Amino acid sequence: MNALAQDEGSQNLATYNFAYLDEQTKRMIRRAILKGIAVPGYQVPFASREMPMPYGWGTGGVQVTAAIIGPDDVLKVIDQGADDTTNAVSIRAFFAKTAGVATTTATPDATIIQTRHRIPETPLTQGQVLVYQVPIPEPLRFLEPRETETRKMHALEEYGLMHVKLYEDIARNGHIATTYAYPVKVEGRYVMDPSPTPKFDNPKMHQSEALQLFGAGREKRIYAIPPHTEVVSLDFEDHPFEIQHFDQPCAMCGAVEVYLDEVVLDDKGGRMFVCSDTHHCESRQADGHRGALLGESPGAGDDAGAEKEAIR
Amino acid sequence: MSHSDTLEALAAAGIAAPVKPLLSVEGLTRVYGKRIGCADVSFDLWPGEVLAIVGESGSGKTTLLNCISSRLTPTCGTVHYRMRDGATADIYKMAEAERRYLMRTDWGFVHQNPIDGLRMTVSAGANVGERLMAVGNRHYGNIRNTAIEWLSRVEIDEDRVDDQPRTFSGGMRQRLQIARNLVTEPRLVFMDEPTGGLDVSVQARLLDLLRGLVSDLGLAVIVVTHDLAVARLLSDRMIVMKEGRVIEAGLTDRVLDDPRAPYTQLLVSSILQV
């Protein structure tokens, strides 16, 4: 790996190590990842480095990816499900440049998928690694501001407070109104923040075949869910956990039971719902699935497609 | 009168006396560097008994209360507590998880300032329900009904259950704090100046309520106060502190009507006669 990195490095990137981070730092991050895998859901502190991007843009996820990526890996990066947004494109280009790895937008082809706030619709398989970018890793943070106290609460399994938040949701809205960053309990022990993914994706974390790693760069925490781990969303007996449901299929590919984004089309109240997972949507369209806005008329499809491109 | 004498007297009167005290404090001392917080305090508290700790500001009342309630580690001395299963445990030798569990189930702590004891940004119902959820209750309807029941017991209207405590008056906040502590039916409640900062008519209603709850539930209470009227109304027995030490202890009526230590005499004679 190093030999390869140096070969390439001598040509165009003389100052970078393979995948940007130095080997000592990668070792340190790998140790944190191993500890995280050994204690599912536990937030492992690590010495987060400055990365060539601002905090909040995925510095944690990038460091985790840099620590686990090898020359044979194929990388996919998504931002809220999309492969073609600024953040996703930049991070993919970053690793293409600093590690020389192959990149892809196809979920099944990727060995490492770095994600901001979505889990792909295509089920992940054994051997794949999903790397989450996490802004605030502590699920209890907004209820208990003291870090010393939240760590003690995790240590002693005092999670009553998490239900106070859900209680308050029901008292105010009549139902659990938390729609993203919905707290989960991992392997019956640690309560964990699944990063701000929509709660639609929570069931996908349960007994996943892929390894899930979470990196929070600013907060300097790494945590993990190993494959085939129990992940349960918290709820009340009389208000069970539910995912979002959409009353119409994707306007582009006609998919149902997927997470949809609302896209405003004009200033007259026109709007459409499309898959947030762009690869899923595009591969369905390639397979001949047609949504309402693609319809029979090719012109209608082109318009909607252009609209979508402009908005993304 | 020694304990054995008390027990004999009770037995003679046909009352089944508890075999062991609920709480047993021995030689409790807390020093802050060279200064004394409280020194060599010992007493027993029996089930259902209300004990008042009185004294002027800075006499070590709150330090003592915090040491007993495991909120502040004492420099030396022991606090033994008889658990629900009858076994007596040293609260400072327990595992922290066990101690914290005890604090939120079998004990209650009513702060002088309700802001310290309440979550001001969640509803009254969630405040009362927090302890229930902490011990594993996961049924929203049941938690809410219990909360409403407790609100009515402390004279807060049912329709305030979804309001945040910051919209409550001082007296209501204090009553809410009491409901929040009593919902798990603790056996021992600590109170630090529960009526401080309230006007006299609200104080009187709160004291009335407390007296009712204490006798209904058979609570043992340790109440810290500088207000001798509160001590007289609420407590069976009292301890007078000065400069961190206990200078007098005895039945409340005896201490207030026939104070022996010169300082207690001064304290009792300082009550404003209207």
Coordinates of C-alpha atoms in Angstrom, one line a residue:
Chain A
M1 CA 0.0 0.0 0.0
N2 CA 2.7 2.4 1.0
A3 CA 4.9 1.5 -2.0
L4 CA 2.0 2.2 -4.3
A5 CA 1.3 5.5 -2.5
Q6 CA 4.9 6.6 -2.8
D7 CA 5.1 5.6 -6.5
E8 CA 2.1 7.7 -7.3
G9 CA 3.1 10.4 -4.8
S10 CA 6.5 10.9 -6.4
Q11 CA 4.7 11.8 -9.6
N12 CA 2.1 14.2 -8.6
L13 CA 1.4 14.4 -4.9
A14 CA 4.8 14.5 -3.3
T15 CA 3.6 16.0 -0.1
Y16 CA 0.6 13.6 0.6
N17 CA 0.7 10.2 2.2
F18 CA -1.8 7.6 0.7
A19 CA -5.3 8.8 1.5
Y20 CA -4.0 12.2 2.9
L21 CA -3.6 11.2 6.6
D22 CA -0.2 10.0 7.9
E23 CA 0.2 6.4 8.9
Q24 CA 0.4 7.2 12.7
T25 CA -2.9 9.0 12.6
K26 CA -4.6 6.2 10.6
R27 CA -3.4 3.7 13.3
M28 CA -4.9 5.8 16.0
I29 CA -8.2 6.1 14.1
R30 CA -8.2 2.3 13.4
R31 CA -7.7 1.6 17.1
A32 CA -10.7 3.8 17.9
I33 CA -12.7 2.0 15.2
L34 CA -11.8 -1.4 16.6
K35 CA -12.8 -0.4 20.0
G36 CA -16.1 1.0 18.6
I37 CA -16.8 -2.3 16.9
A38 CA -16.0 -4.2 20.1
V39 CA -18.5 -2.1 22.1
P40 CA -21.4 -1.4 19.7
G41 CA -22.9 2.0 20.0
Y42 CA -20.3 3.3 22.5
Q43 CA -18.7 6.7 21.5
V44 CA -14.9 6.3 21.4
P45 CA -13.0 9.5 21.8
F46 CA -10.2 10.0 19.2
A47 CA -7.7 12.7 18.4
S48 CA -9.5 14.2 15.4
R49 CA -7.2 16.0 13.0
E50 CA -7.7 19.2 11.1
M51 CA -8.8 18.2 7.6
P52 CA -8.7 20.4 4.5
M53 CA -12.4 21.2 4.8
P54 CA -14.5 23.0 7.4
Y55 CA -16.1 21.2 10.4
G56 CA -19.6 20.2 9.6
W57 CA -18.6 19.1 6.0
G58 CA -17.8 15.6 6.9
T59 CA -14.4 15.8 8.6
G60 CA -15.2 12.8 10.8
G61 CA -16.4 10.6 8.0
V62 CA -13.4 11.6 5.8
Q63 CA -11.0 10.6 8.6
V64 CA -12.7 7.2 9.1
T65 CA -12.7 6.6 5.3
A66 CA -9.0 7.6 5.1
A67 CA -8.2 5.2 7.9
I68 CA -9.9 2.1 6.3
I69 CA -9.5 2.7 2.6
G70 CA -7.0 0.6 0.6
P71 CA -5.9 0.9 -3.1
D72 CA -8.4 -1.9 -4.1
D73 CA -11.4 -0.2 -2.6
V74 CA -14.2 1.3 -4.6
L75 CA -15.6 4.4 -3.1
K76 CA -19.1 5.9 -3.3
V77 CA -20.0 9.1 -1.5
I78 CA -23.6 10.4 -1.1
D79 CA -25.0 13.5 0.4
Q80 CA -28.6 13.1 1.5
G81 CA -28.9 10.2 -1.0
A82 CA -27.5 12.1 -3.9
D83 CA -24.2 11.3 -5.6
D84 CA -24.0 14.6 -7.5
T85 CA -24.1 17.3 -4.8
T86 CA -21.1 19.5 -4.0
N87 CA -20.1 17.7 -0.8
A88 CA -20.3 14.2 -2.3
V89 CA -18.5 15.2 -5.5
S90 CA -15.7 17.0 -3.5
I91 CA -15.1 14.1 -1.1
R92 CA -15.1 11.6 -4.0
A93 CA -12.6 13.7 -5.9
F94 CA -10.5 14.1 -2.7
F95 CA -10.0 10.4 -2.4
A96 CA -9.6 9.8 -6.1
K97 CA -6.7 12.3 -5.9
T98 CA -5.1 11.5 -2.6
A99 CA -5.6 7.7 -2.7
G100 CA -6.0 7.0 -6.4
V101 CA -8.9 4.7 -5.7
A102 CA -11.7 3.9 -8.1
T103 CA -15.0 5.7 -7.4
T104 CA -18.5 4.7 -8.4
T105 CA -22.1 5.9 -7.9
A106 CA -23.5 2.3 -8.0
T107 CA -24.3 1.1 -4.5
P108 CA -23.7 -2.6 -5.2
D109 CA -20.2 -1.9 -6.8
A110 CA -18.9 0.1 -3.8
T111 CA -16.9 -1.4 -1.0
I112 CA -16.9 1.8 1.1
I113 CA -19.9 4.2 1.0
Q114 CA -19.4 7.5 2.8
T115 CA -22.8 9.0 3.6
R116 CA -24.2 12.2 4.8
H117 CA -27.6 11.6 6.4
R118 CA -29.0 8.7 4.3
I119 CA -28.7 5.0 3.9
P120 CA -28.9 3.8 0.3
E121 CA -32.2 2.1 -0.7
T122 CA -30.4 -0.9 -2.2
P123 CA -29.8 -3.3 0.7
L124 CA -26.1 -3.4 1.6
T125 CA -24.2 -6.7 1.6
Q126 CA -21.6 -8.4 3.5
G127 CA -18.2 -6.8 3.0
Q128 CA -19.5 -3.3 2.4
V129 CA -18.7 -0.5 4.9
L130 CA -21.0 2.4 5.4
V131 CA -19.3 5.5 6.9
Y132 CA -21.6 8.1 8.4
Q133 CA -20.7 11.8 8.8
V134 CA -22.0 12.8 12.3
P135 CA -22.4 16.4 13.4
I136 CA -23.4 15.7 17.1
P137 CA -22.8 12.2 18.3
E138 CA -24.4 12.5 21.7
P139 CA -28.1 11.6 21.7
L140 CA -28.6 13.1 25.2
R141 CA -26.9 16.4 24.4
F142 CA -30.0 18.6 24.0
L143 CA -31.4 17.2 27.3
E144 CA -28.3 17.3 29.3
P145 CA -25.6 19.8 28.4
R146 CA -22.8 18.5 30.6
E147 CA -20.5 16.0 28.9
T148 CA -19.4 14.6 32.3
E149 CA -23.0 13.8 33.1
T150 CA -24.0 12.3 29.8
R151 CA -20.9 10.0 29.9
K152 CA -22.0 8.9 33.4
M153 CA -25.5 8.3 32.1
H154 CA -24.2 6.1 29.3
A155 CA -22.0 4.2 31.8
L156 CA -24.9 3.6 34.2
E157 CA -27.5 3.0 31.5
E158 CA -29.6 5.8 32.7
Y159 CA -31.7 6.5 29.7
G160 CA -35.0 7.6 31.2
L161 CA -34.3 11.1 29.9
M162 CA -34.4 10.0 26.3
H163 CA -38.0 8.9 26.9
V164 CA -38.8 12.3 28.5
K165 CA -38.0 13.8 25.1
L166 CA -40.3 11.4 23.3
Y167 CA -43.0 12.0 26.0
E168 CA -42.7 15.7 25.3
D169 CA -43.1 15.1 21.6
I170 CA -46.4 13.2 22.1
A171 CA -47.6 15.8 24.7
R172 CA -47.1 18.6 22.2
N173 CA -47.9 17.0 18.9
G174 CA -50.0 13.9 19.7
H175 CA -47.4 11.6 18.2
I176 CA -43.6 11.2 18.2
A177 CA -42.7 14.1 16.0
T178 CA -38.9 13.3 15.9
T179 CA -38.3 12.6 12.2
Y180 CA -34.5 12.5 12.0
A181 CA -31.7 11.6 14.4
Y182 CA -34.2 9.3 16.0
P183 CA -32.5 7.6 19.0
V184 CA -31.8 3.9 18.8
K185 CA -30.6 1.3 21.3
V186 CA -27.8 -0.9 20.1
E187 CA -27.5 -4.5 21.1
G188 CA -29.7 -3.8 24.2
R189 CA -27.0 -1.6 25.8
Y190 CA -26.0 1.9 24.4
V191 CA -28.5 4.5 23.2
M192 CA -27.0 6.0 20.1
D193 CA -27.7 8.8 17.7
P194 CA -27.9 7.4 14.2
S195 CA -26.7 10.9 12.9
P196 CA -29.4 13.0 11.3
T197 CA -30.6 10.2 8.9
P198 CA -34.4 10.3 8.5
K199 CA -36.1 7.8 10.8
F200 CA -37.2 6.1 7.6
D201 CA -33.7 4.6 7.5
N202 CA -33.6 3.3 11.1
P203 CA -34.9 -0.2 10.3
K204 CA -32.1 -0.6 7.8
M205 CA -29.5 -0.4 10.5
H206 CA -31.0 -3.4 12.3
Q207 CA -29.2 -6.7 11.5
S208 CA -27.5 -5.0 8.6
E209 CA -25.0 -7.2 6.7
A210 CA -22.6 -4.2 6.2
L211 CA -20.3 -2.7 8.8
Q212 CA -21.5 0.7 9.9
L213 CA -19.0 3.3 11.1
F214 CA -19.7 6.7 12.5
G215 CA -17.2 9.6 12.6
A216 CA -17.7 13.0 14.3
G217 CA -14.7 15.2 13.5
R218 CA -15.6 18.3 15.5
E219 CA -16.8 16.3 18.5
K220 CA -13.9 13.9 18.2
R221 CA -15.9 10.7 18.6
I222 CA -16.1 7.4 16.6
Y223 CA -18.7 4.7 17.1
A224 CA -19.8 1.6 15.2
I225 CA -22.4 -1.0 14.6
P226 CA -20.9 -4.3 13.5
P227 CA -22.8 -6.5 11.0
H228 CA -25.8 -8.4 12.3
T229 CA -26.3 -6.2 15.3
E230 CA -29.7 -5.5 17.0
V231 CA -30.7 -1.9 16.5
V232 CA -34.0 -0.9 18.1
S233 CA -35.7 2.5 17.8
L234 CA -36.9 3.8 21.1
D235 CA -40.7 4.2 21.6
F236 CA -43.7 3.8 23.9
E237 CA -45.9 0.7 24.1
D238 CA -48.9 2.8 23.2
H239 CA -47.0 4.9 20.6
P240 CA -44.9 2.4 18.7
F241 CA -42.1 3.5 16.4
E242 CA -43.2 4.2 12.8
I243 CA -41.3 5.3 9.7
Q244 CA -42.5 8.0 7.3
H245 CA -45.0 7.0 4.6
F246 CA -45.5 8.9 1.4
D247 CA -48.9 9.0 -0.3
Q248 CA -47.5 9.0 -3.8
P249 CA -44.7 7.2 -5.6
C250 CA -41.6 8.8 -7.0
A251 CA -42.4 11.1 -9.8
M252 CA -39.4 10.0 -11.9
C253 CA -39.2 6.2 -11.4
G254 CA -42.6 5.3 -9.7
A255 CA -40.9 3.7 -6.8
V256 CA -42.9 3.2 -3.6
E257 CA -41.7 2.5 -0.1
V258 CA -38.6 4.6 -0.6
Y259 CA -37.7 8.0 0.9
L260 CA -38.8 10.9 -1.2
D261 CA -37.6 14.5 -1.5
E262 CA -40.1 17.2 -2.1
V263 CA -39.0 19.4 -5.0
V264 CA -40.7 22.8 -5.7
L265 CA -41.3 23.1 -9.5
D266 CA -42.6 26.7 -9.9
D267 CA -44.0 29.6 -7.9
K268 CA -47.6 28.4 -8.4
G269 CA -47.6 25.6 -5.8
G270 CA -46.3 23.0 -8.2
R271 CA -44.2 20.3 -6.6
M272 CA -43.1 16.8 -7.1
F273 CA -41.7 14.0 -4.9
V274 CA -38.6 12.2 -6.1
C275 CA -36.3 9.5 -4.7
S276 CA -33.7 11.0 -2.5
D277 CA -31.4 8.1 -3.5
T278 CA -30.3 9.2 -7.0
H279 CA -28.6 5.9 -7.9
H280 CA -31.7 4.0 -7.0
C281 CA -33.9 6.3 -9.0
E282 CA -31.6 6.3 -12.1
S283 CA -31.1 2.5 -12.1
R284 CA -34.9 2.1 -11.9
Q285 CA -35.4 4.5 -14.8
A286 CA -32.8 2.5 -16.8
D287 CA -34.8 -0.6 -16.1
G288 CA -37.8 1.0 -17.8
H289 CA -39.7 2.2 -14.7
R290 CA -41.6 5.4 -15.4
G291 CA -43.0 7.8 -12.8
A292 CA -45.9 10.2 -13.3
L293 CA -43.8 13.1 -14.5
L294 CA -41.8 11.0 -17.0
G295 CA -45.1 9.6 -18.3
E296 CA -45.6 8.6 -22.0
S297 CA -44.6 12.0 -23.4
P298 CA -40.8 12.2 -23.7
G299 CA -41.1 16.0 -23.5
A300 CA -42.7 16.0 -20.1
G301 CA -39.9 13.7 -18.9
D302 CA -37.2 16.0 -20.3
D303 CA -38.7 19.1 -18.6
A304 CA -39.0 17.4 -15.2
G305 CA -35.5 16.0 -15.6
A306 CA -34.0 19.4 -16.4
E307 CA -35.9 20.9 -13.5
K308 CA -34.5 18.3 -11.2
E309 CA -30.9 18.8 -12.4
A310 CA -31.3 22.6 -12.0
I311 CA -32.4 22.1 -8.4
R312 CA -29.8 19.6 -7.3
Chain B
M1 CA -33.8 8.7 76.4
S2 CA -31.8 6.0 74.8
H3 CA -33.1 4.0 71.8
S4 CA -33.7 0.9 73.9
D5 CA -35.7 3.0 76.4
T6 CA -37.8 4.4 73.5
L7 CA -38.4 0.9 72.1
E8 CA -39.5 -0.4 75.5
A9 CA -41.8 2.5 76.0
L10 CA -43.3 1.9 72.5
A11 CA -43.6 -1.8 73.2
A12 CA -45.3 -1.0 76.5
A13 CA -47.8 1.2 74.7
G14 CA -48.6 -1.7 72.4
I15 CA -47.0 -0.2 69.3
A16 CA -45.0 -2.4 67.1
A17 CA -41.8 -0.5 66.9
P18 CA -39.5 -0.8 63.8
V19 CA -36.5 -2.9 64.6
K20 CA -34.0 -0.6 63.0
P21 CA -33.9 3.0 62.1
L22 CA -34.4 4.0 58.4
L23 CA -31.3 6.2 58.3
S24 CA -28.4 6.2 60.7
V25 CA -25.8 9.0 60.6
E26 CA -22.6 8.6 62.5
G27 CA -19.8 11.1 63.1
L28 CA -20.5 12.8 59.8
T29 CA -17.9 15.5 59.1
R30 CA -17.2 17.7 56.1
V31 CA -14.4 20.2 56.1
Y32 CA -13.6 22.7 53.4
G33 CA -9.8 23.1 53.7
K34 CA -9.4 24.6 57.2
R35 CA -13.0 25.5 57.6
I36 CA -15.6 23.3 59.0
G37 CA -18.8 22.6 57.0
C38 CA -20.3 20.3 59.6
A39 CA -18.5 18.3 62.3
D40 CA -19.2 15.0 64.1
V41 CA -23.0 14.9 63.5
S42 CA -24.8 11.7 64.6
F43 CA -28.5 10.9 64.6
D44 CA -31.0 8.2 63.7
L45 CA -34.1 8.7 61.7
W46 CA -37.1 6.4 62.0
P47 CA -39.6 5.5 59.3
G48 CA -42.4 8.1 59.1
E49 CA -40.5 10.6 61.2
V50 CA -40.0 14.2 60.3
L51 CA -36.7 15.7 61.4
A52 CA -35.9 19.4 61.2
I53 CA -32.4 20.8 61.0
V54 CA -32.4 24.4 62.1
G55 CA -29.8 27.1 62.6
E56 CA -28.7 30.4 61.2
S57 CA -27.2 30.9 57.7
G58 CA -23.7 29.3 57.4
S59 CA -24.3 27.0 60.3
G60 CA -23.7 23.9 58.1
K61 CA -27.3 22.8 57.6
T62 CA -27.2 22.5 53.8
T63 CA -23.7 20.9 53.9
L64 CA -25.1 18.3 56.3
L65 CA -28.1 17.7 54.2
N66 CA -26.0 17.3 51.1
C67 CA -23.7 14.8 52.9
I68 CA -26.6 12.7 54.1
S69 CA -28.3 12.7 50.7
S70 CA -25.0 11.6 48.9
R71 CA -24.8 14.8 46.9
L72 CA -21.6 15.8 48.6
T73 CA -19.0 13.3 49.8
P74 CA -18.2 13.7 53.5
T75 CA -14.7 13.9 54.8
C76 CA -15.4 11.2 57.4
G77 CA -18.3 9.5 59.0
T78 CA -20.9 7.1 57.7
V79 CA -24.5 7.1 56.5
H80 CA -26.4 3.8 56.7
Y81 CA -29.8 3.4 55.1
R82 CA -32.2 0.5 55.5
M83 CA -33.3 -0.6 52.0
R84 CA -36.7 -1.8 51.0
D85 CA -35.5 -5.4 51.4
G86 CA -34.6 -4.7 55.0
A87 CA -30.8 -4.9 54.5
T88 CA -28.8 -1.9 55.8
A89 CA -26.2 -0.4 53.5
D90 CA -23.6 2.2 53.8
I91 CA -24.6 4.6 51.1
Y92 CA -20.9 5.6 50.4
K93 CA -19.9 2.0 50.0
M94 CA -22.6 1.2 47.4
A95 CA -21.8 1.1 43.7
E96 CA -22.6 4.5 42.1
A97 CA -25.3 2.9 39.9
E98 CA -27.1 1.6 43.0
R99 CA -26.8 4.9 44.8
R100 CA -28.2 6.8 41.9
Y101 CA -31.0 4.3 41.5
L102 CA -31.8 4.8 45.2
M103 CA -31.8 8.6 44.8
R104 CA -34.4 8.5 42.1
T105 CA -36.7 5.8 43.5
D106 CA -36.6 5.5 47.3
W107 CA -35.5 9.1 48.0
G108 CA -36.6 12.5 47.0
F109 CA -34.9 15.9 47.1
V110 CA -36.9 19.1 47.2
H111 CA -34.7 22.1 46.4
Q112 CA -35.2 25.5 47.8
N113 CA -35.3 26.9 44.3
P114 CA -37.6 24.9 42.1
I115 CA -35.5 25.7 39.0
D116 CA -32.8 23.5 40.5
G117 CA -35.2 20.6 40.8
L118 CA -37.3 20.9 37.7
R119 CA -36.7 20.7 34.0
M120 CA -37.9 24.0 33.0
T121 CA -38.1 23.3 29.3
V122 CA -40.3 20.2 29.4
S123 CA -44.0 20.0 30.4
A124 CA -45.3 19.5 33.9
G125 CA -46.4 16.0 32.9
A126 CA -42.9 15.0 31.7
N127 CA -41.4 16.5 34.8
V128 CA -43.6 14.2 37.0
G129 CA -43.2 11.3 34.6
E130 CA -39.4 11.4 34.4
R131 CA -38.8 9.2 37.4
L132 CA -41.4 6.7 36.1
M133 CA -39.6 6.5 32.7
A134 CA -36.2 6.3 34.5
V135 CA -37.4 3.1 36.2
G136 CA -38.6 1.6 33.0
N137 CA -42.2 2.7 32.5
R138 CA -42.8 2.7 28.8
H139 CA -46.6 3.3 28.4
Y140 CA -47.3 7.0 27.5
G141 CA -51.0 6.8 28.6
N142 CA -50.2 5.4 32.0
I143 CA -47.4 7.8 32.7
R144 CA -49.6 10.8 31.7
N145 CA -52.5 9.5 33.9
T146 CA -50.2 9.1 36.9
A147 CA -48.8 12.6 36.3
I148 CA -52.3 14.1 36.2
E149 CA -53.2 12.2 39.4
W150 CA -50.2 13.6 41.1
L151 CA -50.8 17.1 39.8
S152 CA -54.3 17.1 41.4
R153 CA -52.8 15.8 44.7
V154 CA -50.6 18.9 44.8
E155 CA -53.5 21.1 43.8
I156 CA -52.4 21.9 40.2
D157 CA -55.2 21.9 37.6
E158 CA -55.3 19.0 35.2
D159 CA -55.3 21.3 32.2
R160 CA -51.8 22.5 33.1
V161 CA -50.2 19.1 32.5
D162 CA -48.8 20.1 29.1
D163 CA -47.6 23.5 30.2
Q164 CA -44.0 24.2 31.0
P165 CA -43.1 25.0 34.6
R166 CA -41.7 28.4 33.5
T167 CA -45.3 29.5 33.0
F168 CA -46.1 28.5 36.7
S169 CA -46.0 30.7 39.7
G170 CA -43.4 30.2 42.5
G171 CA -45.8 28.2 44.7
M172 CA -47.0 26.1 41.8
R173 CA -43.4 25.3 40.8
Q174 CA -42.6 24.2 44.3
R175 CA -45.7 22.0 44.4
L176 CA -44.8 20.5 41.0
Q177 CA -41.3 19.8 42.4
I178 CA -42.9 17.9 45.3
A179 CA -45.1 15.9 43.0
R180 CA -42.1 15.0 40.8
N181 CA -40.3 13.7 43.8
L182 CA -43.2 11.7 45.3
V183 CA -44.3 9.9 42.2
T184 CA -42.2 6.9 42.8
E185 CA -43.5 6.8 46.4
P186 CA -40.1 7.3 48.1
R187 CA -39.7 6.5 51.8
L188 CA -37.3 9.3 52.5
V189 CA -37.5 12.9 51.3
F190 CA -34.9 15.6 51.8
M191 CA -36.1 19.2 51.7
D192 CA -33.9 22.3 51.7
E193 CA -35.9 25.3 52.7
P194 CA -39.0 24.2 50.9
T195 CA -40.9 27.3 51.7
G196 CA -38.1 29.8 51.2
G197 CA -38.9 32.7 48.9
L198 CA -42.7 32.2 49.0
D199 CA -45.1 34.7 50.4
V200 CA -46.7 33.8 53.7
S201 CA -50.2 32.7 52.4
V202 CA -48.6 30.5 49.8
Q203 CA -46.2 29.2 52.5
A204 CA -49.1 28.3 54.7
R205 CA -50.9 26.3 51.9
L206 CA -47.7 24.5 51.0
L207 CA -47.1 23.6 54.6
D208 CA -50.6 22.3 54.9
L209 CA -50.2 20.2 51.7
L210 CA -46.8 18.9 52.9
R211 CA -48.3 17.9 56.3
G212 CA -51.1 16.1 54.6
L213 CA -48.8 14.2 52.2
V214 CA -46.3 13.3 54.9
S215 CA -49.0 11.7 57.1
D216 CA -50.8 10.1 54.2
L217 CA -47.8 8.5 52.7
G218 CA -45.9 7.8 56.0
L219 CA -42.9 9.6 54.6
A220 CA -39.7 10.1 56.6
V221 CA -38.5 13.6 56.0
I222 CA -35.3 15.6 56.8
V223 CA -36.1 19.2 56.3
V224 CA -33.6 22.0 56.6
T225 CA -35.0 25.4 57.5
H226 CA -34.1 28.6 59.2
D227 CA -37.8 29.2 59.8
L228 CA -38.7 27.9 63.3
A229 CA -42.4 28.1 62.4
V230 CA -41.9 25.6 59.6
A231 CA -40.0 23.3 61.9
R232 CA -42.8 23.5 64.5
L233 CA -45.5 22.8 62.0
L234 CA -43.8 20.0 60.1
S235 CA -41.4 18.2 62.3
D236 CA -41.5 15.7 65.2
R237 CA -37.9 16.2 66.2
M238 CA -35.3 18.8 65.6
I239 CA -31.6 19.4 65.6
V240 CA -30.1 22.8 66.2
M241 CA -26.8 23.6 64.5
K242 CA -24.3 26.3 65.1
E243 CA -20.9 26.6 63.5
G244 CA -21.1 23.2 61.9
R245 CA -21.9 21.4 65.2
V246 CA -25.1 20.1 66.7
I247 CA -25.7 22.1 69.9
E248 CA -29.1 20.7 70.8
A249 CA -31.4 17.9 69.7
G250 CA -34.8 16.7 70.9
L251 CA -38.5 16.7 70.3
T252 CA -39.6 19.8 68.4
D253 CA -42.0 21.0 71.1
R254 CA -39.5 20.5 73.9
V255 CA -36.7 22.4 72.0
L256 CA -38.9 25.3 71.1
D257 CA -40.8 25.6 74.4
D258 CA -37.9 24.8 76.7
P259 CA -34.6 25.6 74.8
R260 CA -31.6 24.6 76.9
A261 CA -28.5 25.8 74.9
P262 CA -28.0 29.6 75.2
Y263 CA -27.9 29.8 71.4
T264 CA -31.2 28.0 71.0
Q265 CA -32.7 30.3 73.5
L266 CA -31.5 33.3 71.5
L267 CA -32.9 31.7 68.3
V268 CA -36.3 31.0 69.8
S269 CA -36.5 34.5 71.4
S270 CA -35.7 36.0 68.0
I271 CA -39.0 34.9 66.5
L272 CA -40.9 38.1 65.6
Q273 CA -44.0 38.2 67.7
V274 CA -46.9 39.8 65.9

